[in-house]
JSON list of C-alpha atoms and ligand atoms in Angstrom, two decimals:
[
{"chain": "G", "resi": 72, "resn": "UNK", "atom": "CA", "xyz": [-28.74, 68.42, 189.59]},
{"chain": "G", "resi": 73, "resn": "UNK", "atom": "CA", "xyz": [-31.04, 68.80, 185.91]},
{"chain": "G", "resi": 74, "resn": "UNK", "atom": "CA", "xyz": [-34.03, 67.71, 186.66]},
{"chain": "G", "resi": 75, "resn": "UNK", "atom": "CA", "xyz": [-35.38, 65.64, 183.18]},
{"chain": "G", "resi": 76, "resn": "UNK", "atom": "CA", "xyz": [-38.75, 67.89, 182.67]},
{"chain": "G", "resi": 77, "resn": "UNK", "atom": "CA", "xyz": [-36.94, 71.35, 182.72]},
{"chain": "G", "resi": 78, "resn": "UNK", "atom": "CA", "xyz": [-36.04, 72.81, 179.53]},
{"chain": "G", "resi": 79, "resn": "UNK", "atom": "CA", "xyz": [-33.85, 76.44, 179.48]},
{"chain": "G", "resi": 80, "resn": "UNK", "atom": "CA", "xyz": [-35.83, 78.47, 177.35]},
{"chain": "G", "resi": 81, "resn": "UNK", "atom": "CA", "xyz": [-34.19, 81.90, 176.37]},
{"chain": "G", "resi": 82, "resn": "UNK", "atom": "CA", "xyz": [-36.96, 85.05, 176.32]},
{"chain": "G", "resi": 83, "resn": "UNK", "atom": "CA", "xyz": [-35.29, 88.16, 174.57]},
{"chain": "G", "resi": 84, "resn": "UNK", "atom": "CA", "xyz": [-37.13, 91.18, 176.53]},
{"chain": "G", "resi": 85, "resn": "UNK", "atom": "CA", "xyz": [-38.44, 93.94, 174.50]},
{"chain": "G", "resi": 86, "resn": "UNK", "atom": "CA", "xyz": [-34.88, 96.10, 175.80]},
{"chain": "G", "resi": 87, "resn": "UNK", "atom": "CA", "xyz": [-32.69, 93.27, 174.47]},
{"chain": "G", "resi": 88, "resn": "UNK", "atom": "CA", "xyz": [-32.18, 91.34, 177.55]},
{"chain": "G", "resi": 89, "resn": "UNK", "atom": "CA", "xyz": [-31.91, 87.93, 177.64]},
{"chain": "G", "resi": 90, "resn": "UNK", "atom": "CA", "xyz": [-33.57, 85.96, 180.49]},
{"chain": "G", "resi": 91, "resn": "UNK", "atom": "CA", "xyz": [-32.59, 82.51, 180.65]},
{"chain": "G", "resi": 92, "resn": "UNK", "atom": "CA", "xyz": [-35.13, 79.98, 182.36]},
{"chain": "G", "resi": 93, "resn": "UNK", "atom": "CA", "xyz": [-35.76, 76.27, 183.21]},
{"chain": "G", "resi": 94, "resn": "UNK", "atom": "CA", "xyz": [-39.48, 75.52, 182.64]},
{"chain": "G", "resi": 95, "resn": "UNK", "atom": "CA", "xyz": [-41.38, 73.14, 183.19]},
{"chain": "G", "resi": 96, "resn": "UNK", "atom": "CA", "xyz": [-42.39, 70.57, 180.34]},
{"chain": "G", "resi": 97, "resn": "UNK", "atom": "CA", "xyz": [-46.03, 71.00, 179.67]},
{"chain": "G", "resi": 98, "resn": "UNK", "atom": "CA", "xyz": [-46.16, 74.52, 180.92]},
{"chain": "G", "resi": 99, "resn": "UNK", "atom": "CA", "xyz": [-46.98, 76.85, 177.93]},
{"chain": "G", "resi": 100, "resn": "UNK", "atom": "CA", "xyz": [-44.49, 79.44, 176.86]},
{"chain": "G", "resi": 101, "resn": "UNK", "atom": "CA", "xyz": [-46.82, 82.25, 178.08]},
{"chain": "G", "resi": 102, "resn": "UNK", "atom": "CA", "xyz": [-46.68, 80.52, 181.37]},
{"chain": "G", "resi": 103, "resn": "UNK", "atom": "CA", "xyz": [-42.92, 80.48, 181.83]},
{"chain": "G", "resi": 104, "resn": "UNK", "atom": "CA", "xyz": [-42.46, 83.68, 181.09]},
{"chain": "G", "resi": 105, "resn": "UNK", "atom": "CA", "xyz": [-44.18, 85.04, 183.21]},
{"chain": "G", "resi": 106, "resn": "UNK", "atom": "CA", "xyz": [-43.22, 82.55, 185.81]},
{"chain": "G", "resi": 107, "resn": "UNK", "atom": "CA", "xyz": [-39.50, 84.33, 184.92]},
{"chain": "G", "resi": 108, "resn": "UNK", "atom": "CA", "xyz": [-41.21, 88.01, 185.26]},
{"chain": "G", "resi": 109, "resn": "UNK", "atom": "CA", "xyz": [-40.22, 88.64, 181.58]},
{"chain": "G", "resi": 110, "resn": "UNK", "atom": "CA", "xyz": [-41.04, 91.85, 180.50]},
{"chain": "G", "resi": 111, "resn": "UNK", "atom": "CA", "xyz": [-43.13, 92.56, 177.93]},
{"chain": "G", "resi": 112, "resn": "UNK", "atom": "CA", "xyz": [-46.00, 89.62, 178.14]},
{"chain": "G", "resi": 113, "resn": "UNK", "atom": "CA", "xyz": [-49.63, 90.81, 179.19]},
{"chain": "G", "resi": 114, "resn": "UNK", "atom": "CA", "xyz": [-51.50, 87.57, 178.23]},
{"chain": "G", "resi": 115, "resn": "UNK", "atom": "CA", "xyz": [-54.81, 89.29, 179.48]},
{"chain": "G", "resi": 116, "resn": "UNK", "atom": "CA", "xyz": [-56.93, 86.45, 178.73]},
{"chain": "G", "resi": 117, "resn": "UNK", "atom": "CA", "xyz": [-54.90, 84.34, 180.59]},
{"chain": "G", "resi": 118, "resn": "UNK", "atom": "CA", "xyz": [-53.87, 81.39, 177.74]},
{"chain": "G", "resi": 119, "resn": "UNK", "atom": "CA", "xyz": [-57.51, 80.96, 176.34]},
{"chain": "G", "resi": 120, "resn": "UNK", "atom": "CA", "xyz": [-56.18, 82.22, 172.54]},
{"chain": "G", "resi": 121, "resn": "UNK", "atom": "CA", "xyz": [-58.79, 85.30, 172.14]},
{"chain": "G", "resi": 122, "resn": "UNK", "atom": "CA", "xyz": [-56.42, 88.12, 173.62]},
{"chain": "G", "resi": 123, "resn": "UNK", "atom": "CA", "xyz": [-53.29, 87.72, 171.38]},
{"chain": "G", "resi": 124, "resn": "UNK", "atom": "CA", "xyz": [-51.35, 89.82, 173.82]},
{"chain": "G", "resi": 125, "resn": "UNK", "atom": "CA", "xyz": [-48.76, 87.35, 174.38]},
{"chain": "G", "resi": 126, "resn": "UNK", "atom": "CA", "xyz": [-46.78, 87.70, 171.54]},
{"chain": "G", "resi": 127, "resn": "UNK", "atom": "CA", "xyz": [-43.59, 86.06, 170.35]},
{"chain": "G", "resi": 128, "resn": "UNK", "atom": "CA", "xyz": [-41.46, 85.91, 167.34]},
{"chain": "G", "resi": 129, "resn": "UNK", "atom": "CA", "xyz": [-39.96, 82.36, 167.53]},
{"chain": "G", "resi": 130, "resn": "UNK", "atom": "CA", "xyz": [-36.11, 82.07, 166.60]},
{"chain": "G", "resi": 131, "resn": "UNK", "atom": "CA", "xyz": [-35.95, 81.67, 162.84]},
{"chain": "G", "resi": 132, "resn": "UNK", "atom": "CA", "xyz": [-33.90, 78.65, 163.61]},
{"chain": "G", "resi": 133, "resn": "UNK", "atom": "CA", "xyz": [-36.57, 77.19, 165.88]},
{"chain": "G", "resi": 134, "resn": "UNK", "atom": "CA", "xyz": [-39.78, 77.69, 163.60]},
{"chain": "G", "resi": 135, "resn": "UNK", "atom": "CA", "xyz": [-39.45, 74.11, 162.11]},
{"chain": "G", "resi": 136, "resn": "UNK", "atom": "CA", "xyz": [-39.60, 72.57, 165.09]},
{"chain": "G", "resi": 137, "resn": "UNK", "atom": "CA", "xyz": [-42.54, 73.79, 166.94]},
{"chain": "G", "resi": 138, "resn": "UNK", "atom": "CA", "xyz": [-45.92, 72.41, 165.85]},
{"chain": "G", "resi": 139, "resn": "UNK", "atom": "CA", "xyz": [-47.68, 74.90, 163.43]},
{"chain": "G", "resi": 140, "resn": "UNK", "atom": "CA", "xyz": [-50.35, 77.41, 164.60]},
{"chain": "G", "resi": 141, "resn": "UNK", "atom": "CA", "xyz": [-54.05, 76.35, 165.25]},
{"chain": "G", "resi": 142, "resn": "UNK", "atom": "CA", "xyz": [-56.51, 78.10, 162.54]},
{"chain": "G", "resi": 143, "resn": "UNK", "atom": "CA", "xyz": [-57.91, 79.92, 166.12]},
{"chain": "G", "resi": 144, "resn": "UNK", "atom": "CA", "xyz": [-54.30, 81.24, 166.52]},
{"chain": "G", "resi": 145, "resn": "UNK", "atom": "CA", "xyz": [-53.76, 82.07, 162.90]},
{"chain": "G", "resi": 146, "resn": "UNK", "atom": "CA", "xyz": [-56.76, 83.89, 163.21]},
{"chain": "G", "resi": 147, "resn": "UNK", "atom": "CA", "xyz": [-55.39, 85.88, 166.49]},
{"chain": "G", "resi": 148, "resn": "UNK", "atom": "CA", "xyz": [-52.01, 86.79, 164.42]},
{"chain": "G", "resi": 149, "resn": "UNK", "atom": "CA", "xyz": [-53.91, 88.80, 162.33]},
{"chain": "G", "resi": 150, "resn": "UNK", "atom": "CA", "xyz": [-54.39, 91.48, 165.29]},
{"chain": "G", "resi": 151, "resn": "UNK", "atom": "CA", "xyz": [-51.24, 92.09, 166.46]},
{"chain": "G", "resi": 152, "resn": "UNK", "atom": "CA", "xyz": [-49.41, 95.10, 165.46]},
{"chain": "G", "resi": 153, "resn": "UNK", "atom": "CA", "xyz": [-46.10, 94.05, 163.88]},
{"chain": "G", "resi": 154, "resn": "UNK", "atom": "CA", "xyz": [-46.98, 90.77, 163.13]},
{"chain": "G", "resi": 155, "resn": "UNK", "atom": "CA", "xyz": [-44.20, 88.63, 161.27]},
{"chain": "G", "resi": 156, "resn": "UNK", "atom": "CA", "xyz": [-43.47, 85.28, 159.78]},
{"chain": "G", "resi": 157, "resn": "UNK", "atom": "CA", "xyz": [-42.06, 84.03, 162.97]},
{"chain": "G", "resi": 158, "resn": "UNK", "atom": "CA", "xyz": [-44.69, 85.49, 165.04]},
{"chain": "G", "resi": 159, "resn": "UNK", "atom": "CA", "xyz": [-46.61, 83.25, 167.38]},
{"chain": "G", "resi": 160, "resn": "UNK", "atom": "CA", "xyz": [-49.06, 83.30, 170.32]},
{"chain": "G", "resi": 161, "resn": "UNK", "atom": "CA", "xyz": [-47.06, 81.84, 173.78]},
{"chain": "G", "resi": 162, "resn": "UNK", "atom": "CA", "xyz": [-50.12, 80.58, 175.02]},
{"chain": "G", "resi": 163, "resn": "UNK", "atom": "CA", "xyz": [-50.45, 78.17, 172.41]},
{"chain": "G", "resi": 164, "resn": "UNK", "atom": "CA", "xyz": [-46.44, 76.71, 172.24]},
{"chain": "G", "resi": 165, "resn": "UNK", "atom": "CA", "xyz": [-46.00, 74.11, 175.17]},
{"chain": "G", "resi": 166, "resn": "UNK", "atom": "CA", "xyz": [-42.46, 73.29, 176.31]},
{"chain": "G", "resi": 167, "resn": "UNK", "atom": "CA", "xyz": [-41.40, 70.23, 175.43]},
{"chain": "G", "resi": 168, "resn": "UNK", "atom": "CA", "xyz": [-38.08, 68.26, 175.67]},
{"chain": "G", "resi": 169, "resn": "UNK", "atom": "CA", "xyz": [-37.29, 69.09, 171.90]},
{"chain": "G", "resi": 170, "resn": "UNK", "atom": "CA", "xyz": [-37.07, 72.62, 172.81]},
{"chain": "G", "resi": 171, "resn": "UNK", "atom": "CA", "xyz": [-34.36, 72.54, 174.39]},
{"chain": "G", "resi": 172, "resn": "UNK", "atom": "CA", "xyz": [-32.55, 76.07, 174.31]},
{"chain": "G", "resi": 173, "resn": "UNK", "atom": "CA", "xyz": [-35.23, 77.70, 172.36]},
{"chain": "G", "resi": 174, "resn": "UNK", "atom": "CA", "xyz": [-34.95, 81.40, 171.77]},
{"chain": "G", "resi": 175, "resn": "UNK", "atom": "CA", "xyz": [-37.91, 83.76, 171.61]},
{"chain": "G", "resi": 176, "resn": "UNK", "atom": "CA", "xyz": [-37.82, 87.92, 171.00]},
{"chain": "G", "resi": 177, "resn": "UNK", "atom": "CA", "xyz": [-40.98, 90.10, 173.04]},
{"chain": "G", "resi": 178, "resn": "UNK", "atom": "CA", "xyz": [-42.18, 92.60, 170.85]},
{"chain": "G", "resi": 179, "resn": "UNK", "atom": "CA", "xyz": [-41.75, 96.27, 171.70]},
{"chain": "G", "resi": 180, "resn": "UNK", "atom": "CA", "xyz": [-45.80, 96.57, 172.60]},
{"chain": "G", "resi": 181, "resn": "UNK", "atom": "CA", "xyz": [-49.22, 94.32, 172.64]},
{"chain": "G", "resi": 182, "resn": "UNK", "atom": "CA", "xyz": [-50.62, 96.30, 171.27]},
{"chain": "G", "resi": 183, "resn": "UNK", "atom": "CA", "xyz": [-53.73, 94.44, 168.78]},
{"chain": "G", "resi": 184, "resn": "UNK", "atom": "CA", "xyz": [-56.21, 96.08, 166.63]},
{"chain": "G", "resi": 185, "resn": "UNK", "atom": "CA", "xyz": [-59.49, 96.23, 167.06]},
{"chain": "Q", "resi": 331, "resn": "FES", "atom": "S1", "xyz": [-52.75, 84.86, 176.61]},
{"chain": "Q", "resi": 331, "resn": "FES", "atom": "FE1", "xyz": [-54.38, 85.64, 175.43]},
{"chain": "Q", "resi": 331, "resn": "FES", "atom": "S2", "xyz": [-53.99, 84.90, 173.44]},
{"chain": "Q", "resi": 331, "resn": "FES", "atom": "FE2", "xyz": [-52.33, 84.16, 174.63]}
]
């Protein structure tokens, strides 16, 4: 049975391997992956935006159709090491419907200046 308020979300591990998961609408990308014990997420402030280890780079395909970065994320971005057009923080993307299938890459390290 598919349950309405699960979306498959696809996390790309930092060793290429793709982990397939149904999350829960309103979780936070952050959330689900580590609900799915991807590999590769510290999120060390636990979702409150001011540890920017829970970098993503969002699916070129899928940037349009997330809601743009918060200035407080924008600001985080500018910490991470290898930071990239399609980078975002997973704390900060909720799962909605719409996102059905979206496809998201874990850096190699979290590591952030500073
Ligand atoms: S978990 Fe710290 S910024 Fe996302």
């Amino acid at each position: 049975m598919v349950c309405s308020n699960m979306v498959m979300i696809n996390f790309r591990d930092p060793e290429g391997k793709v982990v397939a998961t149904d999350a829960r609408s309103g979780l936070t990308l952050m959330e689900a992956a580590l609900n799915a014990g991807v590999e590769g997420i510290e999120a060390a402030c636990g979702g409150a935006c001011s540890c920017a280890t829970c970098h993503v780079y969002v699916d070129p395909s899928w940037t349009d159709e997330l809601p743009g970065p918060s200035d407080l994320e924008t600001d985080m971005l500018e910490i991470v090491n290898d930071r990239r057009p399609n980078s975002r923080l997973s704390c900060q993307i909720k799962i909605a419907a719409g996102l059905q299938g979206l496809e998201v890459a874990v850096p190699a390290t979290q590591d952030v200046d500073g």
